[in-house]
GROMACS .gro file of C-alpha atoms in nm:
model
  303
    1MET     CA    1  -0.663   1.359  -4.331
    2SER     CA    2  -1.068   1.373  -4.366
    3SER     CA    3  -1.272   1.218  -4.624
    4PRO     CA    4  -1.445   1.385  -4.898
    5ALA     CA    5  -1.774   1.547  -4.829
    6ILE     CA    6  -2.048   1.582  -5.063
    7SER     CA    7  -2.192   1.913  -5.084
    8SER     CA    8  -2.543   2.015  -5.130
    9SER     CA    9  -2.376   2.072  -5.497
   10THR     CA   10  -2.459   1.574  -5.566
   11PRO     CA   11  -2.610   1.557  -5.853
   12GLN     CA   12  -3.017   1.521  -5.834
   13SER     CA   13  -2.944   1.111  -6.029
   14PHE     CA   14  -2.664   1.025  -5.712
   15ALA     CA   15  -2.919   1.181  -5.476
   16ALA     CA   16  -3.213   1.035  -5.633
   17GLN     CA   17  -3.019   0.677  -5.639
   18LEU     CA   18  -2.942   0.738  -5.250
   19MET     CA   19  -3.292   0.791  -5.207
   20LYS     CA   20  -3.460   0.518  -5.347
   21SER     CA   21  -3.179   0.285  -5.124
   22HIS     CA   22  -3.247   0.375  -4.769
   23GLN     CA   23  -3.664   0.338  -4.900
   24HIS     CA   24  -3.558   0.031  -5.053
   25LEU     CA   25  -3.326  -0.097  -4.804
   26SER     CA   26  -3.559  -0.040  -4.428
   27LEU     CA   27  -3.825  -0.279  -4.540
   28SER     CA   28  -3.551  -0.502  -4.518
   29ASP     CA   29  -3.583  -0.721  -4.196
   30PHE     CA   30  -3.210  -0.695  -4.174
   31TYR     CA   31  -3.126  -0.337  -4.196
   32LEU     CA   32  -2.926  -0.211  -3.958
   33GLY     CA   33  -3.064   0.142  -3.937
   34ARG     CA   34  -3.355  -0.027  -3.728
   35GLU     CA   35  -3.358  -0.109  -3.411
   36THR     CA   36  -3.658  -0.442  -3.493
   37VAL     CA   37  -3.324  -0.616  -3.679
   38LEU     CA   38  -3.151  -0.736  -3.319
   39GLN     CA   39  -3.544  -0.956  -3.300
   40LYS     CA   40  -3.480  -1.100  -3.617
   41VAL     CA   41  -3.106  -1.222  -3.640
   42ALA     CA   42  -2.885  -1.491  -3.391
   43TRP     CA   43  -2.532  -1.609  -3.280
   44VAL     CA   44  -2.478  -1.997  -3.381
   45CYS     CA   45  -2.220  -2.199  -3.242
   46GLU     CA   46  -2.070  -2.349  -3.629
   47GLY     CA   47  -1.727  -2.511  -3.566
   48ARG     CA   48  -1.450  -2.260  -3.369
   49ALA     CA   49  -1.677  -1.973  -3.517
   50ASP     CA   50  -1.990  -1.867  -3.376
   51ARG     CA   51  -2.203  -1.692  -3.711
   52LEU     CA   52  -2.501  -1.453  -3.742
   53ILE     CA   53  -2.786  -1.622  -3.860
   54VAL     CA   54  -3.133  -1.546  -4.000
   55LYS     CA   55  -3.322  -1.651  -3.625
   56GLY     CA   56  -3.571  -1.923  -3.688
   57GLU     CA   57  -3.971  -1.896  -3.803
   58THR     CA   58  -4.006  -1.958  -3.423
   59GLY     CA   59  -3.854  -1.712  -3.253
   60ASN     CA   60  -3.736  -2.007  -3.036
   61ASP     CA   61  -3.416  -1.991  -3.101
   62GLU     CA   62  -3.145  -1.899  -2.828
   63LEU     CA   63  -2.800  -1.751  -2.895
   64LYS     CA   64  -2.500  -1.932  -2.947
   65GLY     CA   65  -2.740  -2.244  -2.984
   66GLU     CA   66  -2.778  -2.480  -3.272
   67THR     CA   67  -3.089  -2.419  -3.435
   68SER     CA   68  -3.280  -2.572  -3.747
   69GLN     CA   69  -3.171  -2.323  -3.960
   70THR     CA   70  -2.811  -2.201  -4.069
   71GLU     CA   71  -2.874  -1.946  -4.290
   72MET     CA   72  -2.619  -1.681  -4.257
   73ALA     CA   73  -2.755  -1.356  -4.222
   74THR     CA   74  -2.712  -1.093  -4.464
   75LEU     CA   75  -2.703  -0.707  -4.276
   76THR     CA   76  -2.710  -0.428  -4.498
   77VAL     CA   77  -2.637  -0.063  -4.449
   78ILE     CA   78  -2.614   0.278  -4.616
   79VAL     CA   79  -2.242   0.423  -4.554
   80ARG     CA   80  -1.956   0.555  -4.670
   81VAL     CA   81  -1.550   0.387  -4.705
   82ASP     CA   82  -1.402   0.569  -4.436
   83HIS     CA   83  -1.065   0.800  -4.665
   84ASN     CA   84  -0.866   0.680  -4.402
   85ASN     CA   85  -0.885   0.312  -4.348
   86PHE     CA   86  -0.859   0.209  -4.742
   87TRP     CA   87  -0.684  -0.105  -4.813
   88MET     CA   88  -0.883  -0.208  -5.065
   89THR     CA   89  -0.694  -0.200  -5.344
   90LEU     CA   90  -0.528  -0.472  -5.604
   91ASP     CA   91  -0.322  -0.747  -5.382
   92GLY     CA   92  -0.315  -0.517  -4.994
   93GLY     CA   93   0.017  -0.388  -5.155
   94TYR     CA   94   0.122  -0.722  -5.091
   95ALA     CA   95   0.554  -0.699  -5.176
   96ARG     CA   96   0.642  -1.010  -4.956
   97PRO     CA   97   0.582  -1.247  -4.708
   98SER     CA   98   0.545  -1.093  -4.323
   99ILE     CA   99   0.389  -1.147  -3.985
  100VAL     CA  100   0.058  -0.964  -4.168
  101TRP     CA  101   0.033  -1.274  -4.481
  102LYS     CA  102   0.263  -1.574  -4.490
  103GLU     CA  103   0.169  -1.589  -4.853
  104LEU     CA  104   0.023  -1.384  -5.110
  105ALA     CA  105  -0.306  -1.611  -5.033
  106GLU     CA  106  -0.371  -1.542  -4.749
  107VAL     CA  107  -0.423  -1.192  -4.894
  108LYS     CA  108  -0.734  -0.975  -4.768
  109LEU     CA  109  -0.775  -0.652  -4.872
  110THR     CA  110  -0.964  -0.448  -4.584
  111CYS     CA  111  -1.190  -0.110  -4.554
  112ALA     CA  112  -1.352   0.076  -4.330
  113ALA     CA  113  -1.748   0.222  -4.293
  114CYS     CA  114  -1.822   0.532  -4.149
  115SER     CA  115  -2.098   0.800  -4.143
  116PRO     CA  116  -2.268   0.837  -4.457
  117ASP     CA  117  -2.279   1.207  -4.279
  118LEU     CA  118  -2.565   1.303  -4.606
  119GLU     CA  119  -2.905   1.281  -4.557
  120PRO     CA  120  -3.161   1.016  -4.475
  121ALA     CA  121  -2.876   0.790  -4.442
  122LYS     CA  122  -2.684   1.034  -4.159
  123GLY     CA  123  -3.018   1.010  -3.953
  124VAL     CA  124  -2.951   0.656  -3.883
  125TYR     CA  125  -2.644   0.536  -3.821
  126ASP     CA  126  -2.626   0.620  -3.457
  127GLN     CA  127  -2.844   0.342  -3.471
  128VAL     CA  128  -2.665   0.082  -3.696
  129ILE     CA  129  -2.335   0.198  -3.485
  130THR     CA  130  -2.551   0.116  -3.111
  131ASN     CA  131  -2.707  -0.301  -3.354
  132LEU     CA  132  -2.379  -0.398  -3.356
  133GLN     CA  133  -2.258  -0.301  -3.044
  134SER     CA  134  -2.554  -0.485  -2.908
  135LEU     CA  135  -2.509  -0.778  -3.151
  136GLN     CA  136  -2.119  -0.778  -2.957
  137ARG     CA  137  -2.266  -0.788  -2.597
  138ASP     CA  138  -2.466  -1.061  -2.737
  139ILE     CA  139  -2.190  -1.280  -2.774
  140VAL     CA  140  -1.910  -1.163  -2.551
  141THR     CA  141  -1.714  -1.490  -2.365
  142PRO     CA  142  -1.691  -1.467  -1.978
  143GLY     CA  143  -1.307  -1.340  -1.957
  144TYR     CA  144  -1.219  -1.248  -2.252
  145GLN     CA  145  -1.159  -0.845  -2.383
  146MET     CA  146  -1.295  -0.770  -2.635
  147GLY     CA  147  -1.033  -0.707  -2.989
  148LYS     CA  148  -0.922  -0.420  -3.128
  149GLY     CA  149  -1.025  -0.402  -3.491
  150PHE     CA  150  -1.367  -0.437  -3.567
  151PHE     CA  151  -1.499  -0.046  -3.468
  152LEU     CA  152  -1.240   0.155  -3.548
  153GLY     CA  153  -1.138   0.575  -3.398
  154GLY     CA  154  -1.187   0.737  -3.123
  155LYS     CA  155  -1.564   0.731  -3.049
  156GLY     CA  156  -1.575   0.371  -3.224
  157ASP     CA  157  -1.795   0.497  -3.472
  158ARG     CA  158  -1.616   0.356  -3.780
  159PHE     CA  159  -1.598  -0.083  -3.823
  160LYS     CA  160  -1.391  -0.235  -4.026
  161LEU     CA  161  -1.508  -0.541  -4.339
  162ARG     CA  162  -1.286  -0.724  -4.533
  163HIS     CA  163  -1.294  -0.945  -4.823
  164VAL     CA  164  -1.063  -1.258  -4.888
  165LEU     CA  165  -0.899  -1.221  -5.230
  166PHE     CA  166  -0.815  -1.605  -5.254
  167GLU     CA  167  -0.974  -1.930  -5.246
  168PRO     CA  168  -0.885  -2.272  -5.308
  169LEU     CA  169  -1.000  -2.455  -5.645
  170ASP     CA  170  -1.193  -2.721  -5.410
  171GLU     CA  171  -1.397  -2.428  -5.206
  172GLY     CA  172  -1.675  -2.276  -5.453
  173ALA     CA  173  -1.673  -2.168  -5.768
  174ASP     CA  174  -1.883  -1.865  -5.706
  175SER     CA  175  -1.585  -1.657  -5.876
  176ALA     CA  176  -1.577  -1.896  -6.211
  177ALA     CA  177  -1.873  -1.750  -6.373
  178VAL     CA  178  -1.700  -1.368  -6.370
  179THR     CA  179  -1.364  -1.526  -6.510
  180ALA     CA  180  -1.498  -1.755  -6.795
  181GLU     CA  181  -1.686  -1.363  -6.924
  182ASP     CA  182  -1.376  -1.185  -6.812
  183PRO     CA  183  -1.031  -1.303  -6.903
  184ASP     CA  184  -0.961  -0.971  -6.709
  185PHE     CA  185  -1.059  -1.122  -6.356
  186ALA     CA  186  -0.822  -1.482  -6.400
  187THR     CA  187  -0.604  -1.582  -6.181
  188VAL     CA  188  -0.329  -1.558  -6.319
  189ASN     CA  189  -0.388  -1.259  -6.524
  190TRP     CA  190  -0.440  -1.044  -6.160
  191PRO     CA  191  -0.287  -0.707  -6.160
  192VAL     CA  192  -0.020  -0.661  -5.902
  193THR     CA  193   0.061  -0.425  -5.679
  194HIS     CA  194   0.509  -0.541  -5.710
  195GLU     CA  195   0.542  -0.708  -6.071
  196GLU     CA  196   0.817  -0.934  -5.814
  197THR     CA  197   0.524  -1.125  -5.672
  198ARG     CA  198   0.375  -1.230  -6.019
  199PRO     CA  199   0.582  -1.529  -6.017
  200GLU     CA  200   0.396  -1.579  -5.692
  201LEU     CA  201   0.094  -1.533  -5.842
  202GLU     CA  202   0.137  -1.734  -6.152
  203LYS     CA  203   0.206  -2.076  -5.892
  204LEU     CA  204  -0.064  -1.977  -5.688
  205SER     CA  205  -0.343  -1.997  -6.009
  206THR     CA  206  -0.225  -2.411  -6.015
  207THR     CA  207  -0.454  -2.401  -5.639
  208HIS     CA  208  -0.643  -2.093  -5.636
  209ARG     CA  209  -0.919  -1.862  -5.798
  210VAL     CA  210  -0.911  -1.470  -5.743
  211VAL     CA  211  -1.230  -1.352  -5.548
  212PRO     CA  212  -1.333  -1.007  -5.735
  213VAL     CA  213  -1.406  -0.747  -5.463
  214PRO     CA  214  -1.773  -0.769  -5.517
  215ALA     CA  215  -1.855  -0.359  -5.566
  216TYR     CA  216  -2.033  -0.224  -5.861
  217ASP     CA  217  -2.042   0.108  -5.981
  218VAL     CA  218  -2.328   0.364  -5.966
  219LYS     CA  219  -2.431   0.176  -6.336
  220GLY     CA  220  -2.431  -0.177  -6.163
  221ASP     CA  221  -2.086  -0.328  -6.360
  222LEU     CA  222  -1.848  -0.455  -6.150
  223ILE     CA  223  -1.561  -0.255  -6.062
  224ARG     CA  224  -1.253  -0.346  -6.234
  225PRO     CA  225  -0.906  -0.455  -5.939
  226GLU     CA  226  -0.726  -0.066  -6.067
  227ALA     CA  227  -1.100   0.074  -5.987
  228TYR     CA  228  -1.041   0.033  -5.673
  229GLN     CA  229  -0.929   0.316  -5.509
  230ARG     CA  230  -1.054   0.498  -5.730
  231SER     CA  231  -1.406   0.374  -5.712
  232LEU     CA  232  -1.457   0.326  -5.367
  233ASP     CA  233  -1.250   0.539  -5.179
  234GLY     CA  234  -1.440   0.813  -5.009
  235ALA     CA  235  -1.787   0.750  -5.166
  236ILE     CA  236  -2.115   0.642  -5.043
  237VAL     CA  237  -2.207   0.300  -5.047
  238GLU     CA  238  -2.492   0.051  -4.971
  239LEU     CA  239  -2.314  -0.216  -4.838
  240HIS     CA  240  -2.386  -0.587  -4.770
  241PHE     CA  241  -2.209  -0.844  -4.519
  242ASN     CA  242  -2.230  -1.100  -4.310
  243LEU     CA  243  -2.058  -1.079  -3.955
  244THR     CA  244  -1.843  -1.388  -3.780
  245HIS     CA  245  -1.738  -1.418  -3.409
  246TRP     CA  246  -1.399  -1.599  -3.299
  247ALA     CA  247  -1.271  -1.624  -2.961
  248ILE     CA  248  -0.894  -1.606  -2.945
  249ALA     CA  249  -0.718  -1.730  -2.633
  250GLY     CA  250  -0.408  -1.581  -2.516
  251ARG     CA  251  -0.108  -1.687  -2.638
  252LYS     CA  252   0.269  -1.550  -2.569
  253GLY     CA  253   0.179  -1.339  -2.321
  254SER     CA  254  -0.145  -1.144  -2.461
  255LEU     CA  255  -0.506  -1.152  -2.337
  256PRO     CA  256  -0.743  -1.370  -2.446
  257SER     CA  257  -0.966  -1.187  -2.689
  258ASP     CA  258  -1.353  -1.150  -2.867
  259GLN     CA  259  -1.291  -1.089  -3.209
  260PHE     CA  260  -1.537  -1.018  -3.468
  261ILE     CA  261  -1.529  -1.027  -3.840
  262ALA     CA  262  -1.767  -0.829  -4.123
  263GLU     CA  263  -1.756  -0.992  -4.422
  264ILE     CA  264  -1.819  -0.830  -4.753
  265GLU     CA  265  -2.129  -0.942  -4.966
  266VAL     CA  266  -2.224  -0.724  -5.218
  267ILE     CA  267  -2.077  -0.315  -5.254
  268ARG     CA  268  -2.255  -0.087  -5.444
  269VAL     CA  269  -2.191   0.236  -5.569
  270LEU     CA  270  -2.523   0.583  -5.468
  271VAL     CA  271  -2.245   0.822  -5.454
  272PRO     CA  272  -1.930   0.808  -5.602
  273PRO     CA  273  -1.585   0.991  -5.430
  274ARG     CA  274  -1.601   1.313  -5.532
  275ALA     CA  275  -1.337   1.482  -5.745
  276SER     CA  276  -1.045   1.679  -5.624
  277ASN     CA  277  -1.196   2.105  -5.679
  278SER     CA  278  -1.072   2.119  -6.067
  279SER     CA  279  -1.038   2.541  -5.936
  280MET     CA  280  -0.757   2.418  -5.750
  281THR     CA  281  -0.587   2.160  -5.973
  282LYS     CA  282  -0.361   2.463  -6.164
  283LYS     CA  283  -0.151   2.267  -6.447
  284ARG     CA  284   0.253   2.317  -6.378
  285VAL     CA  285   0.505   2.402  -6.603
  286VAL     CA  286   0.863   2.338  -6.617
  287GLN     CA  287   1.022   2.599  -6.788
  288ARG     CA  288   1.365   2.498  -7.019
  289HIS     CA  289   1.573   2.817  -6.780
  290LEU     CA  290   1.502   2.971  -6.487
  291ASP     CA  291   1.498   3.435  -6.526
  292PRO     CA  292   1.585   3.471  -6.130
  293ASN     CA  293   1.470   3.816  -6.135
  294ALA     CA  294   1.056   3.612  -6.232
  295LEU     CA  295   1.121   3.465  -5.844
  296VAL     CA  296   1.098   3.820  -5.716
  297ASN     CA  297   0.720   3.873  -5.518
  298LYS     CA  298   0.630   3.608  -5.684
  299LYS     CA  299   0.318   3.488  -5.507
  300SER     CA  300   0.114   3.122  -5.587
  301GLN     CA  301  -0.257   3.187  -5.700
  302ILE     CA  302  -0.485   2.985  -5.688
  303GLY     CA  303  -0.803   2.976  -6.013
   0.00000   0.00000   0.00000
């Protein structure tokens, strides 16, 4: 199934918002549509991971070396949220402990970014992919293979994004402001896909807080969890994210690999997903009694 396309009927307000965002981001040192972004960032080792940070003012930082500045670089880009790789729902569809997630606390919501197929953002998307590939090459581990899961699709023209849904209560308090203003965003009130998981959520609320996806609609309002799919799936968005690299040792017969994680910082909807064509959607009526003669030579009509 292909992603919804934006046609010439895109409302002028959305087109203007897209243009304004593109012009604004183009002035940023960390816009992936600019080749010069590679000169503004560097990989630095922190613990067992390598994080992409803002390069120091001196410009003498070495890749994967220690620097005096450890502010993570916030990369920006305009993309379409890929319809075919969308798992950014209430709780990622969690139903019970599994190989993927041993418990609800481990749930991570994911989606993929692809070409916005709408100018002017479409024209720089190839540069976006080229820059991300260059950043990968800068931190490869000798003897390790490039892990799967970051670049998606046969052409590798889509990249995966994630959001960690829960954090321990002792790790920051950024989401406290949201829950204080709106109890619907509180952990204990968070909607779930399967009601049988609610007891686990209630227990989890004593040790963790939910972190809503930092996604905002065209009006600038935080998108509610029930609306994640209808608001984001197929939308053209302004995306802000940071990048982390992990060198994963081989185990149980698997080869060692380099893994990359793009963590969402902000998503701002510029052009909402295109609604289904109303002329193709006909209200269905189920009759109480069937007339066999009415079925003869009957054809489906559109419109």
